[in-house]
Each structure stands twice: as structure tokens, then as C-alpha cells.
mmCIF file of C-alpha atoms in Angstrom:
data_model
loop_
_atom_site.group_PDB
_atom_site.id
_atom_site.type_symbol
_atom_site.label_atom_id
_atom_site.label_comp_id
_atom_site.label_asym_id
_atom_site.label_seq_id
_atom_site.Cartn_x
_atom_site.Cartn_y
_atom_site.Cartn_z
ATOM 1 C CA MET A 1 124.822 76.231 63.611
ATOM 2 C CA SER A 2 122.964 74.402 65.776
ATOM 3 C CA ALA A 3 121.963 75.910 69.168
ATOM 4 C CA GLU A 4 124.030 75.464 71.990
ATOM 5 C CA PRO A 5 121.607 73.831 75.320
ATOM 6 C CA ILE A 6 120.759 76.925 77.459
ATOM 7 C CA VAL A 7 122.235 74.826 81.003
ATOM 8 C CA ALA A 8 124.914 72.263 80.399
ATOM 9 C CA VAL A 9 123.323 69.895 81.605
ATOM 10 C CA SER A 10 123.155 66.702 80.409
ATOM 11 C CA ALA A 11 119.404 65.695 80.200
ATOM 12 C CA LYS A 12 117.112 68.642 79.536
ATOM 13 C CA PRO A 13 114.994 69.706 83.021
ATOM 14 C CA LYS A 14 111.004 70.837 82.233
ATOM 15 C CA PHE A 15 109.777 73.035 83.275
ATOM 16 C CA VAL A 16 107.355 73.039 85.259
ATOM 17 C CA ARG A 17 104.739 75.262 87.222
ATOM 18 C CA SER A 18 103.262 75.112 90.871
ATOM 19 C CA ARG A 19 100.905 76.645 93.065
ATOM 20 C CA VAL A 20 104.185 78.758 94.392
ATOM 21 C CA THR A 21 104.864 80.161 90.856
ATOM 22 C CA TYR A 22 101.229 81.507 89.942
ATOM 23 C CA SER A 23 101.712 83.122 93.538
ATOM 24 C CA LEU A 24 104.439 85.160 92.820
ATOM 25 C CA TYR A 25 103.291 85.625 89.720
ATOM 26 C CA ALA A 26 100.036 87.363 91.406
ATOM 27 C CA TYR A 27 103.073 89.889 92.336
ATOM 28 C CA PHE A 28 104.377 90.307 89.282
ATOM 29 C CA CYS A 29 100.265 91.591 87.803
ATOM 30 C CA THR A 30 100.235 94.191 90.350
ATOM 31 C CA PHE A 31 104.797 95.129 90.192
ATOM 32 C CA GLY A 32 103.513 95.515 86.239
ATOM 33 C CA TRP A 33 100.502 97.112 86.238
ATOM 34 C CA PHE A 34 101.626 100.631 88.906
ATOM 35 C CA MET A 35 105.896 100.703 87.062
ATOM 36 C CA LEU A 36 103.679 100.464 83.101
ATOM 37 C CA GLY A 37 100.825 103.334 84.343
ATOM 38 C CA PHE A 38 103.014 105.275 86.357
ATOM 39 C CA SER A 39 105.448 106.345 84.189
ATOM 40 C CA PRO A 40 103.308 106.951 80.568
ATOM 41 C CA CYS A 41 101.601 109.705 83.348
ATOM 42 C CA VAL A 42 105.091 111.468 84.466
ATOM 43 C CA PRO A 43 104.431 114.038 81.598
ATOM 44 C CA ILE A 44 100.475 114.568 81.856
ATOM 45 C CA ILE A 45 101.617 114.878 86.258
ATOM 46 C CA ALA A 46 103.567 117.809 84.787
ATOM 47 C CA GLN A 47 100.978 119.940 82.784
ATOM 48 C CA GLU A 48 98.540 119.207 85.686
ATOM 49 C CA GLN A 49 100.939 120.717 88.063
ATOM 50 C CA LYS A 50 102.652 123.598 86.056
ATOM 51 C CA ILE A 51 106.177 122.776 86.081
ATOM 52 C CA SER A 52 108.591 121.533 83.222
ATOM 53 C CA ASN A 53 109.982 118.562 81.649
ATOM 54 C CA GLY A 54 113.600 119.203 83.454
ATOM 55 C CA GLN A 55 111.055 119.215 87.297
ATOM 56 C CA ALA A 56 108.573 115.987 85.942
ATOM 57 C CA GLY A 57 112.107 114.395 85.575
ATOM 58 C CA LEU A 58 112.342 114.915 89.335
ATOM 59 C CA ILE A 59 110.103 111.574 90.004
ATOM 60 C CA GLY A 60 112.743 109.723 87.915
ATOM 61 C CA PRO A 61 115.225 109.981 91.325
ATOM 62 C CA ALA A 62 112.518 109.220 93.962
ATOM 63 C CA LEU A 63 111.525 106.280 92.316
ATOM 64 C CA ALA A 64 115.243 105.568 91.989
ATOM 65 C CA LEU A 65 115.763 106.113 95.942
ATOM 66 C CA GLY A 66 112.370 103.832 96.352
ATOM 67 C CA LEU A 67 114.189 101.006 95.175
ATOM 68 C CA ILE A 68 117.708 101.969 95.641
ATOM 69 C CA LEU A 69 116.746 101.483 99.044
ATOM 70 C CA GLY A 70 114.410 98.943 98.848
ATOM 71 C CA ALA A 71 116.963 96.724 97.174
ATOM 72 C CA LEU A 72 119.783 96.630 100.354
ATOM 73 C CA ALA A 73 116.419 95.997 103.013
ATOM 74 C CA ILE A 74 115.243 93.342 100.788
ATOM 75 C CA ASN A 75 118.924 90.877 101.673
ATOM 76 C CA ARG A 76 118.134 91.489 105.024
ATOM 77 C CA ALA A 77 114.319 91.321 104.974
ATOM 78 C CA THR A 78 114.140 87.584 103.959
ATOM 79 C CA ALA A 79 116.567 86.524 105.841
ATOM 80 C CA SER A 80 114.877 86.779 109.206
ATOM 81 C CA LEU A 81 111.004 87.266 107.863
ATOM 82 C CA GLY A 82 111.153 85.445 104.898
ATOM 83 C CA ARG A 83 109.764 85.525 101.787
ATOM 84 C CA LYS A 84 106.135 85.838 101.763
ATOM 85 C CA ARG A 85 105.913 87.693 104.996
ATOM 86 C CA VAL A 86 108.407 90.290 103.097
ATOM 87 C CA LEU A 87 105.553 90.392 100.323
ATOM 88 C CA PHE A 88 102.893 90.934 102.930
ATOM 89 C CA SER A 89 104.712 93.933 104.887
ATOM 90 C CA ALA A 90 105.815 95.654 100.701
ATOM 91 C CA SER A 91 102.345 95.755 99.329
ATOM 92 C CA THR A 92 101.487 97.308 103.299
ATOM 93 C CA ILE A 93 103.882 99.918 102.380
ATOM 94 C CA LEU A 94 102.641 99.988 98.035
ATOM 95 C CA THR A 95 98.880 100.483 99.413
ATOM 96 C CA VAL A 96 99.711 103.902 101.500
ATOM 97 C CA GLY A 97 102.414 105.380 98.864
ATOM 98 C CA LEU A 98 98.912 105.195 95.840
ATOM 99 C CA ILE A 99 96.772 106.309 98.951
ATOM 100 C CA GLY A 100 99.470 108.951 98.974
ATOM 101 C CA LEU A 101 100.189 109.531 95.658
ATOM 102 C CA LEU A 102 96.085 109.685 93.911
ATOM 103 C CA LEU A 103 95.104 112.191 96.885
ATOM 104 C CA SER A 104 98.411 114.456 95.964
ATOM 105 C CA SER A 105 97.812 118.179 94.162
ATOM 106 C CA SER A 106 101.500 119.545 94.582
ATOM 107 C CA PHE A 107 104.760 118.170 93.012
ATOM 108 C CA PRO A 108 106.585 117.924 96.952
ATOM 109 C CA LEU A 109 104.406 115.545 98.054
ATOM 110 C CA THR A 110 103.442 114.000 94.853
ATOM 111 C CA VAL A 111 107.530 112.919 94.525
ATOM 112 C CA ALA A 112 107.387 112.162 98.641
ATOM 113 C CA ALA A 113 104.961 109.206 97.281
ATOM 114 C CA THR A 114 106.196 108.148 94.529
ATOM 115 C CA PHE A 115 109.400 107.732 96.530
ATOM 116 C CA VAL A 116 106.832 105.598 99.037
ATOM 117 C CA CYS A 117 105.820 103.826 95.744
ATOM 118 C CA ALA A 118 109.408 102.975 94.947
ATOM 119 C CA PHE A 119 109.961 101.165 98.281
ATOM 120 C CA GLY A 120 106.976 99.265 98.482
ATOM 121 C CA ALA A 121 106.825 98.121 94.634
ATOM 122 C CA GLU A 122 110.878 96.813 95.282
ATOM 123 C CA SER A 123 110.495 94.900 98.161
ATOM 124 C CA ILE A 124 108.085 93.879 96.282
ATOM 125 C CA ILE A 125 109.287 92.165 92.843
ATOM 126 C CA ALA A 126 112.939 91.825 94.524
ATOM 127 C CA SER A 127 111.456 89.026 96.454
ATOM 128 C CA VAL A 128 109.140 87.091 93.479
ATOM 129 C CA LEU A 129 112.473 87.222 91.100
ATOM 130 C CA PRO A 130 114.729 85.502 93.586
ATOM 131 C CA GLY A 131 111.896 83.035 94.901
ATOM 132 C CA LEU A 132 111.232 82.117 92.146
ATOM 133 C CA ALA A 133 114.790 81.620 90.729
ATOM 134 C CA VAL A 134 114.915 79.744 93.282
ATOM 135 C CA HIS A 135 111.782 77.996 92.881
ATOM 136 C CA HIS A 136 113.172 76.553 89.437
ATOM 137 C CA GLN A 137 116.410 76.861 89.233
ATOM 138 C CA ALA A 138 117.905 75.732 85.361
ATOM 139 C CA MET A 139 114.570 76.515 84.325
ATOM 140 C CA ALA A 140 115.009 79.951 85.959
ATOM 141 C CA PRO A 141 115.177 81.763 82.833
ATOM 142 C CA ALA A 142 111.231 80.555 81.462
ATOM 143 C CA ALA A 143 109.470 81.214 84.161
ATOM 144 C CA LEU A 144 111.626 85.318 85.282
ATOM 145 C CA SER A 145 110.845 85.925 81.211
ATOM 146 C CA GLU A 146 106.797 84.067 81.782
ATOM 147 C CA GLY A 147 106.505 85.623 85.383
ATOM 148 C CA ALA A 148 107.580 89.146 83.200
ATOM 149 C CA ALA A 149 105.573 88.675 80.506
ATOM 150 C CA ILE A 150 101.732 88.331 82.686
ATOM 151 C CA GLY A 151 102.827 91.324 84.132
ATOM 152 C CA ALA A 152 103.115 92.897 81.404
ATOM 153 C CA ALA A 153 100.435 91.724 80.196
ATOM 154 C CA ALA A 154 98.206 93.118 83.531
ATOM 155 C CA GLY A 155 100.304 96.449 82.802
ATOM 156 C CA LEU A 156 99.080 97.033 79.451
ATOM 157 C CA ALA A 157 95.464 97.605 80.181
ATOM 158 C CA SER A 158 97.421 100.360 82.524
ATOM 159 C CA PRO A 159 97.997 103.038 80.082
ATOM 160 C CA PHE A 160 95.423 102.343 78.112
ATOM 161 C CA LEU A 161 92.994 102.676 80.894
ATOM 162 C CA VAL A 162 94.916 105.978 82.428
ATOM 163 C CA GLY A 163 95.178 107.768 78.881
ATOM 164 C CA LEU A 164 90.956 106.618 78.053
ATOM 165 C CA SER A 165 90.540 108.082 81.771
ATOM 166 C CA ILE A 166 92.494 111.415 80.509
ATOM 167 C CA SER A 167 90.451 111.668 77.181
ATOM 168 C CA ALA A 168 87.649 111.114 78.857
ATOM 169 C CA GLY A 169 88.359 114.139 81.196
ATOM 170 C CA TRP A 170 88.439 111.741 84.922
ATOM 171 C CA GLY A 171 92.396 112.600 84.634
ATOM 172 C CA TRP A 172 95.367 110.217 85.697
ATOM 173 C CA ARG A 173 94.358 108.412 89.112
ATOM 174 C CA ILE A 174 91.784 106.206 87.594
ATOM 175 C CA GLY A 175 93.995 104.258 86.697
ATOM 176 C CA ILE A 176 96.385 103.855 89.112
ATOM 177 C CA SER A 177 94.745 103.440 92.424
ATOM 178 C CA THR A 178 93.111 99.610 90.752
ATOM 179 C CA THR A 179 96.734 98.708 91.793
ATOM 180 C CA ILE A 180 95.118 98.903 95.536
ATOM 181 C CA VAL A 181 92.665 95.430 93.910
ATOM 182 C CA LEU A 182 95.108 94.113 92.579
ATOM 183 C CA LEU A 183 97.378 94.200 95.607
ATOM 184 C CA VAL A 184 94.111 92.883 98.400
ATOM 185 C CA ILE A 185 93.816 89.951 95.104
ATOM 186 C CA ALA A 186 97.534 89.418 95.199
ATOM 187 C CA CYS A 187 97.680 89.190 98.737
ATOM 188 C CA LEU A 188 94.921 87.155 99.222
ATOM 189 C CA PHE A 189 96.265 84.668 96.424
ATOM 190 C CA LEU A 190 99.184 84.633 99.096
ATOM 191 C CA ALA A 191 97.797 83.954 102.272
ATOM 192 C CA GLY A 192 97.285 80.204 101.474
ATOM 193 C CA MET A 193 99.821 79.286 100.771
ATOM 194 C CA PRO A 194 102.749 77.604 103.526
ATOM 195 C CA ARG A 195 105.889 79.081 104.285
ATOM 196 C CA VAL A 196 107.778 76.983 102.855
ATOM 197 C CA GLY A 197 110.712 76.591 100.437
ATOM 198 C CA ALA A 198 111.117 79.695 97.677
ATOM 199 C CA LEU A 199 109.088 81.757 100.020
ATOM 200 C CA ASP A 200 110.817 80.988 102.620
ATOM 201 C CA GLY A 201 114.051 82.601 102.354
ATOM 202 C CA ARG A 202 115.199 82.710 105.874
ATOM 203 C CA ARG A 203 116.463 78.794 105.130
ATOM 204 C CA LEU A 204 117.691 79.317 102.021
ATOM 205 C CA ARG A 205 121.060 80.588 102.425
ATOM 206 C CA ASN A 206 124.209 78.733 101.056
ATOM 207 C CA ALA A 207 123.099 75.748 101.266
ATOM 208 C CA ALA A 208 120.517 75.622 98.826
ATOM 209 C CA HIS A 209 122.743 75.822 95.563
ATOM 210 C CA PRO A 210 125.402 73.188 94.641
ATOM 211 C CA SER A 211 128.019 75.944 93.941
ATOM 212 C CA ALA A 212 127.402 77.837 96.870
ATOM 213 C CA ALA A 213 130.272 76.687 99.090
ATOM 214 C CA ARG A 214 132.764 77.889 97.100
ATOM 215 C CA PRO A 215 133.329 81.801 96.189
ATOM 216 C CA SER A 216 131.572 82.491 92.865
ATOM 217 C CA LYS A 217 134.800 82.699 89.785
ATOM 218 C CA THR A 218 132.131 84.760 87.797
ATOM 219 C CA THR A 219 132.806 88.250 89.175
ATOM 220 C CA GLY A 220 133.750 89.980 85.847
ATOM 221 C CA VAL A 221 130.972 88.533 84.121
ATOM 222 C CA PHE A 222 128.279 89.450 86.520
ATOM 223 C CA TRP A 223 129.154 93.744 86.987
ATOM 224 C CA LEU A 224 129.205 93.116 82.820
ATOM 225 C CA LEU A 225 125.412 91.761 82.486
ATOM 226 C CA TRP A 226 124.453 93.732 85.990
ATOM 227 C CA VAL A 227 124.879 96.654 83.374
ATOM 228 C CA ALA A 228 123.168 94.653 79.804
ATOM 229 C CA CYS A 229 120.729 94.110 83.050
ATOM 230 C CA ILE A 230 121.172 98.315 83.677
ATOM 231 C CA CYS A 231 120.686 98.597 80.152
ATOM 232 C CA GLY A 232 117.631 97.302 79.666
ATOM 233 C CA ILE A 233 115.986 98.971 82.327
ATOM 234 C CA ALA A 234 117.139 101.687 81.444
ATOM 235 C CA LEU A 235 115.757 101.367 78.279
ATOM 236 C CA GLU A 236 112.327 100.718 78.832
ATOM 237 C CA PHE A 237 111.834 102.802 81.781
ATOM 238 C CA SER A 238 112.719 105.875 79.647
ATOM 239 C CA THR A 239 110.997 104.904 76.731
ATOM 240 C CA LEU A 240 107.449 104.390 78.949
ATOM 241 C CA PHE A 241 108.759 108.482 80.780
ATOM 242 C CA TRP A 242 109.047 110.431 77.619
ATOM 243 C CA VAL A 243 107.881 108.719 75.048
ATOM 244 C CA PRO A 244 104.283 110.822 74.395
ATOM 245 C CA ALA A 245 105.974 113.893 74.838
ATOM 246 C CA LEU A 246 107.673 112.805 71.962
ATOM 247 C CA PHE A 247 104.523 111.591 70.254
ATOM 248 C CA SER A 248 102.872 114.384 70.908
ATOM 249 C CA GLU A 249 105.065 116.659 69.366
ATOM 250 C CA ARG A 250 106.749 114.685 66.340
ATOM 251 C CA ALA A 251 103.370 113.276 65.679
ATOM 252 C CA GLY A 252 100.388 115.815 66.036
ATOM 253 C CA MET A 253 98.666 113.395 69.185
ATOM 254 C CA SER A 254 97.351 114.640 72.293
ATOM 255 C CA LEU A 255 98.398 113.601 75.850
ATOM 256 C CA GLY A 256 95.747 111.513 76.402
ATOM 257 C CA ALA A 257 96.402 109.431 72.488
ATOM 258 C CA ALA A 258 100.225 109.554 73.188
ATOM 259 C CA ALA A 259 99.590 107.970 76.664
ATOM 260 C CA SER A 260 97.574 105.572 75.523
ATOM 261 C CA SER A 261 99.988 104.723 72.519
ATOM 262 C CA ALA A 262 102.049 103.528 75.125
ATOM 263 C CA SER A 263 100.595 100.540 75.908
ATOM 264 C CA ALA A 264 102.279 99.602 71.972
ATOM 265 C CA LEU A 265 105.471 98.955 73.519
ATOM 266 C CA VAL A 266 103.875 96.908 76.457
ATOM 267 C CA LEU A 267 102.285 95.248 74.291
ATOM 268 C CA GLY A 268 105.307 94.616 72.480
ATOM 269 C CA GLU A 269 107.275 93.634 75.893
ATOM 270 C CA LEU A 270 104.279 91.116 76.834
ATOM 271 C CA ILE A 271 104.589 89.123 73.130
ATOM 272 C CA ALA A 272 107.955 88.951 73.348
ATOM 273 C CA ARG A 273 108.165 87.195 76.941
ATOM 274 C CA SER A 274 106.103 85.687 75.913
ATOM 275 C CA ILE A 275 107.798 83.718 73.482
ATOM 276 C CA SER A 276 110.960 83.986 74.914
ATOM 277 C CA SER A 277 110.091 82.283 77.794
ATOM 278 C CA ARG A 278 109.693 78.586 75.823
ATOM 279 C CA LEU A 279 112.577 79.862 73.204
ATOM 280 C CA SER A 280 114.906 80.463 76.400
ATOM 281 C CA THR A 281 114.125 76.444 77.279
ATOM 282 C CA ARG A 282 115.368 75.553 73.890
ATOM 283 C CA TRP A 283 117.846 78.139 72.515
ATOM 284 C CA THR A 284 121.167 80.489 74.271
ATOM 285 C CA LEU A 285 120.373 83.566 75.080
ATOM 286 C CA ARG A 286 123.386 85.510 73.546
ATOM 287 C CA PRO A 287 121.564 85.447 70.149
ATOM 288 C CA LEU A 288 118.372 85.615 72.219
ATOM 289 C CA LEU A 289 119.050 89.228 73.635
ATOM 290 C CA LEU A 290 121.479 90.122 70.212
ATOM 291 C CA VAL A 291 118.437 90.140 68.765
ATOM 292 C CA ALA A 292 116.298 91.681 70.995
ATOM 293 C CA LEU A 293 118.892 94.704 70.754
ATOM 294 C CA ALA A 294 118.697 95.295 66.707
ATOM 295 C CA VAL A 295 115.443 94.798 67.063
ATOM 296 C CA THR A 296 114.941 97.084 69.743
ATOM 297 C CA ALA A 297 117.316 99.774 67.832
ATOM 298 C CA LEU A 298 114.661 99.020 64.807
ATOM 299 C CA GLY A 299 111.206 100.011 67.384
ATOM 300 C CA TRP A 300 113.749 103.418 67.319
ATOM 301 C CA LEU A 301 114.280 104.423 64.120
ATOM 302 C CA ILE A 302 110.676 103.486 63.188
ATOM 303 C CA PHE A 303 108.875 105.295 66.188
ATOM 304 C CA TRP A 304 111.720 107.966 66.865
ATOM 305 C CA THR A 305 111.406 109.386 62.917
ATOM 306 C CA ALA A 306 107.453 108.780 63.050
ATOM 307 C CA SER A 307 104.928 111.745 61.408
ATOM 308 C CA VAL A 308 101.912 110.191 60.915
ATOM 309 C CA PRO A 309 100.368 108.509 64.814
ATOM 310 C CA LEU A 310 99.768 104.960 63.561
ATOM 311 C CA VAL A 311 103.579 103.908 62.248
ATOM 312 C CA ALA A 312 104.908 105.959 65.785
ATOM 313 C CA VAL A 313 102.699 103.597 67.090
ATOM 314 C CA VAL A 314 103.159 100.447 65.230
ATOM 315 C CA GLY A 315 108.082 101.483 65.836
ATOM 316 C CA LEU A 316 106.747 101.599 69.211
ATOM 317 C CA PHE A 317 105.464 98.409 69.670
ATOM 318 C CA ILE A 318 108.633 96.944 67.261
ATOM 319 C CA ALA A 319 110.218 98.148 69.605
ATOM 320 C CA GLY A 320 108.441 96.565 72.869
ATOM 321 C CA LEU A 321 109.183 93.461 70.888
ATOM 322 C CA GLY A 322 113.013 94.169 71.762
ATOM 323 C CA ILE A 323 113.058 95.987 74.674
ATOM 324 C CA GLY A 324 110.717 92.975 76.678
ATOM 325 C CA PRO A 325 113.310 90.125 77.193
ATOM 326 C CA LEU A 326 115.997 92.349 78.161
ATOM 327 C CA GLN A 327 115.513 92.150 81.849
ATOM 328 C CA PRO A 328 114.103 88.859 82.343
ATOM 329 C CA LEU A 329 117.221 87.349 80.519
ATOM 330 C CA THR A 330 120.064 89.547 81.714
ATOM 331 C CA ALA A 331 118.917 89.053 85.106
ATOM 332 C CA ALA A 332 118.322 85.100 84.880
ATOM 333 C CA SER A 333 122.060 85.048 83.662
ATOM 334 C CA LEU A 334 123.126 87.068 86.863
ATOM 335 C CA PHE A 335 121.140 84.686 88.794
ATOM 336 C CA SER A 336 123.199 81.575 87.501
ATOM 337 C CA VAL A 337 126.367 82.979 87.790
ATOM 338 C CA SER A 338 124.753 84.450 92.113
ATOM 339 C CA SER A 339 126.600 81.325 93.803
ATOM 340 C CA GLY A 340 123.350 80.813 95.276
ATOM 341 C CA GLU A 341 122.812 84.444 96.404
ATOM 342 C CA GLU A 342 120.137 84.822 94.911
ATOM 343 C CA THR A 343 118.254 87.602 96.707
ATOM 344 C CA LYS A 344 121.280 89.366 97.332
ATOM 345 C CA ALA A 345 121.913 89.459 93.296
ATOM 346 C CA GLN A 346 118.395 90.714 93.545
ATOM 347 C CA SER A 347 119.681 93.544 95.226
ATOM 348 C CA ARG A 348 122.733 94.668 93.301
ATOM 349 C CA ILE A 349 119.951 94.221 90.047
ATOM 350 C CA SER A 350 117.602 96.470 91.834
ATOM 351 C CA ILE A 351 120.183 99.056 92.607
ATOM 352 C CA GLY A 352 121.661 98.643 89.455
ATOM 353 C CA GLN A 353 117.852 99.457 88.643
ATOM 354 C CA GLY A 354 117.020 102.700 91.055
ATOM 355 C CA ILE A 355 120.278 103.957 88.904
ATOM 356 C CA ALA A 356 118.521 103.172 85.918
ATOM 357 C CA ILE A 357 115.253 104.642 86.262
ATOM 358 C CA GLY A 358 116.709 107.051 89.149
ATOM 359 C CA THR A 359 119.496 108.669 85.740
ATOM 360 C CA PHE A 360 118.371 108.358 82.654
ATOM 361 C CA PRO A 361 114.916 109.466 82.683
ATOM 362 C CA ILE A 362 116.241 111.965 84.071
ATOM 363 C CA ILE A 363 118.548 113.092 81.485
ATOM 364 C CA LEU A 364 116.215 112.453 78.914
ATOM 365 C CA GLY A 365 113.422 115.021 80.665
ATOM 366 C CA ALA A 366 116.644 117.507 80.861
ATOM 367 C CA LEU A 367 117.497 117.038 76.871
ATOM 368 C CA SER A 368 114.403 116.997 75.645
ATOM 369 C CA ASP A 369 113.787 121.215 77.725
ATOM 370 C CA VAL A 370 117.659 122.131 76.186
ATOM 371 C CA THR A 371 117.221 120.296 72.600
ATOM 372 C CA GLY A 372 113.725 119.279 72.058
ATOM 373 C CA THR A 373 112.506 115.863 72.702
ATOM 374 C CA PHE A 374 113.280 114.352 69.422
ATOM 375 C CA LEU A 375 116.931 114.925 69.429
ATOM 376 C CA ALA A 376 117.088 113.699 73.248
ATOM 377 C CA PHE A 377 115.273 110.052 72.416
ATOM 378 C CA LEU A 378 119.032 109.485 70.761
ATOM 379 C CA VAL A 379 119.455 108.896 74.127
ATOM 380 C CA ILE A 380 118.105 105.285 73.200
ATOM 381 C CA PRO A 381 120.435 103.493 70.584
ATOM 382 C CA ALA A 382 123.497 104.797 72.606
ATOM 383 C CA LEU A 383 122.011 102.659 75.792
ATOM 384 C CA VAL A 384 121.712 99.625 72.348
ATOM 385 C CA ILE A 385 125.371 99.887 71.804
ATOM 386 C CA LEU A 386 126.164 99.458 75.613
ATOM 387 C CA CYS A 387 124.266 96.599 75.867
ATOM 388 C CA ALA A 388 125.684 94.430 73.717
ATOM 389 C CA ILE A 389 128.870 95.567 74.688
ATOM 390 C CA MET A 390 128.182 94.051 77.640
ATOM 391 C CA LEU A 391 126.780 91.817 76.705
ATOM 392 C CA LEU A 392 129.245 89.889 73.608
ATOM 393 C CA ILE A 393 132.245 90.659 76.463
ATOM 394 C CA ALA A 394 130.883 88.718 79.224
ATOM 395 C CA THR A 395 129.364 85.811 76.408
ATOM 396 C CA LYS A 396 133.724 86.181 75.481
ATOM 397 C CA LYS A 397 134.693 85.513 79.308
ATOM 398 C CA VAL A 398 132.258 82.745 79.818
ATOM 399 C CA HIS A 399 133.517 80.186 76.683
ATOM 400 C CA SER A 400 137.093 81.390 77.515
ATOM 401 C CA ALA A 401 136.764 79.830 81.486
ATOM 402 C CA PRO A 402 137.637 76.219 81.902
ATOM 403 C CA ALA A 403 134.695 74.722 83.540
ATOM 404 C CA PRO A 404 131.476 76.726 84.076
ATOM 405 C CA ASP A 405 128.904 75.687 86.708
ATOM 406 C CA SER A 406 126.532 72.981 86.000
ATOM 407 C CA TYR A 407 123.688 75.711 86.791
ATOM 408 C CA VAL A 408 124.628 78.828 84.850
ATOM 409 C CA VAL A 409 123.132 80.089 81.892
ATOM 410 C CA ALA A 410 125.206 79.664 78.721
ATOM 411 C CA LEU A 411 125.885 82.713 76.736
#
């Protein structure tokens, strides 16, 4: 059976990168470095501050609250300031949070600093994602997947550096502190860009999109895809938060080595996002996403049952191959059914991200205190199944629509 084109247009659009694209990619690097590097530090922080896994799981709600409040603020902030100024402001907030996190020696202060970091990081990514979608329109899936791959490439070194630092006796702070350096570089890159087009969200209102003048007819599809997107985010961060503890418990790895092993997940995500960026210009998203979910399940089964460190790391890498495309491709689908309100759609995605990060890691952490980390990781296949169900229902609704918009990404 032949594949359908990604968008319902007669001529295939071309993915062309510009200075705006690369400027926004720089912030993807910063976001990926912090989020992917900080998550594996949670078990280390728990050990350092002598708290239980369940208590350490409270870092998840702190991240979630920061993400949600950042998401709620971003739509109005972008409309009044424009994306360029929002990015500068968000960079300042993230820097303040990072300094607090690095200097903190008590758990309450760590939680507070995590909240500030999350607010700043969310404001950054909530500006970058719709900015890329607005700038590239029908080629948004390719731009978002490539940006996510670049972010994963930056984040790949972060957990590895954290693990090396821990093994050397220097603690977890070295890897995270370099986020400030990346922020400075991203701001310098952005400073030379004019505040026009995708960098000026003040003027990107209803007139910015051909379908924005009429109410969206894809509300049901939007929320189904929203749940699928949440599942993809929950899969990534639940795994990143607690896989070091699983590997320490099941495969006999030291916490330093287990934290470093999280790089295998990020490497898999990097490769998968690079490939999906190209495939998304040729194929519909449904087969890409369903294959990604199947690969995620396979990788989980391998690393979950492994008692040998090498096998566990290989399984985690395979899981990364599956998890990698889920968030950027479901986000691209959500932007395509947002009727020109990309920033508002991103705000809703970010709220969902906050829910995912604030709910599932703490559930997994609390379950690990009761049942052990091994059984707690059954949360992962449950998320895979829920994500698949949402995608299949959304697909059915899209195919039953009488006349899909030309910009709506075909499932």
C-alpha cells in the first residue's frame, strides 16, 4: 500500500532552513541540555540529601508547576512582547534558577530552584516550537523533528558528563552548570536577528494562518492528539528520572555509571529524530508514530528484564529510538489542527507537559518505594498502549472528516 503525502497539497513543499531556523535551534540545544541532563540527577540528589525516592519525586511537581505557569504566561507575553524579547527574558529567568539550583544544599531550596528553572525553560521552548511552526508552515514536522534532534544531540553529552563528574567525585553540578554557557551563546546568536516574522508573535494573530478566520472543526482530534503527546512526554521523563535507579537495582550498576547510561536513551532519541525529520516530509505521521511506539515497547522489555549492564543499556538505546519521534511529531500534528493559533496550542501542549512530568515520575517514584523499581516500570507499557489508542482514534476522526484543511497534517 503506497504512503500518503504528509499534507494534502498538490505540490510537495520544500524544507528550507534560514537564519531564523538556526537561531531557534540554538535554544533547542539549551533546553535539551538542561532537561535531559537534570532528569537523571534526581536519584543522585535523593542520595545526596538523604531523602526517599518518593520525596525526590516531588521535584517532578516542581518542574510541572513551573512548566504550567510558564505555559499560561507565554501566550500573552508573546502577544505583547514578541518572541525575541520573550526568549531573552526566559533566558534570564532560567539563569537565575540554575544559580539557585547549583548553590542549594537543602531539598526545599532545590525544589524552589527547580520551579524557577522550569518556568524559564518552558518559556523558551514554548516560544521556539510555535516559532518554528509559524516559520515553516507545512514543513513544521520536519523542522520540529530536526530541532528536537539537535536538542537531543546537545542533551546527549549532558547526562554523560554528569555521570563522569559523579564517578570522579565532583558531584552532579558540573554538567548542569554548563547550561548557563549555552544560554549566553543562544542569546548572542539571537541578538543579531530582526524582530520580524516568526520572532514577532505580536503580529502573528488570526491573519497569520489561512484557516484562522473560521472556528476549528478538529477540536476532538486536537485533544486526542494532546493526550498522545502527553504520553510521549511522560514516557521520556519517567524513563530519564528513574532508569538509573532501575539499572542500579537490577543490573548492579553504580549510580554514577547508571546516570551516564541515560545517554543511551538520548542517543536513540537523537538518531530517531534525525531520521523522522526526513521521513515526515514523505510519509504520513500515523505509521511513523505507531512504529515508534512498537520500538519503545521492545526497548522497554529489553532494559526492564536485563540483569547485565550492556544489555540494559542496549535496551535503553532501542527505547530511545522509539520515544524520540513521539513528542515532536505529535506536536506538529497539534499545530496543524490549531487553526492558526500555534502559540495557544503550544501553551496547551506545555500544560500537558507539566501534567506529564508532574504526575508520572512521582507515581513511578512512589511505586518504587512500595513495590520496587522493577514493578514500578510497568507504567511504561501502560503509557505506550494509551498513546496508541489515542492516535488510532484521532486517525479515524481525521479520515472521516469531509474536507480536511490543506495545512492539516495527514495522519
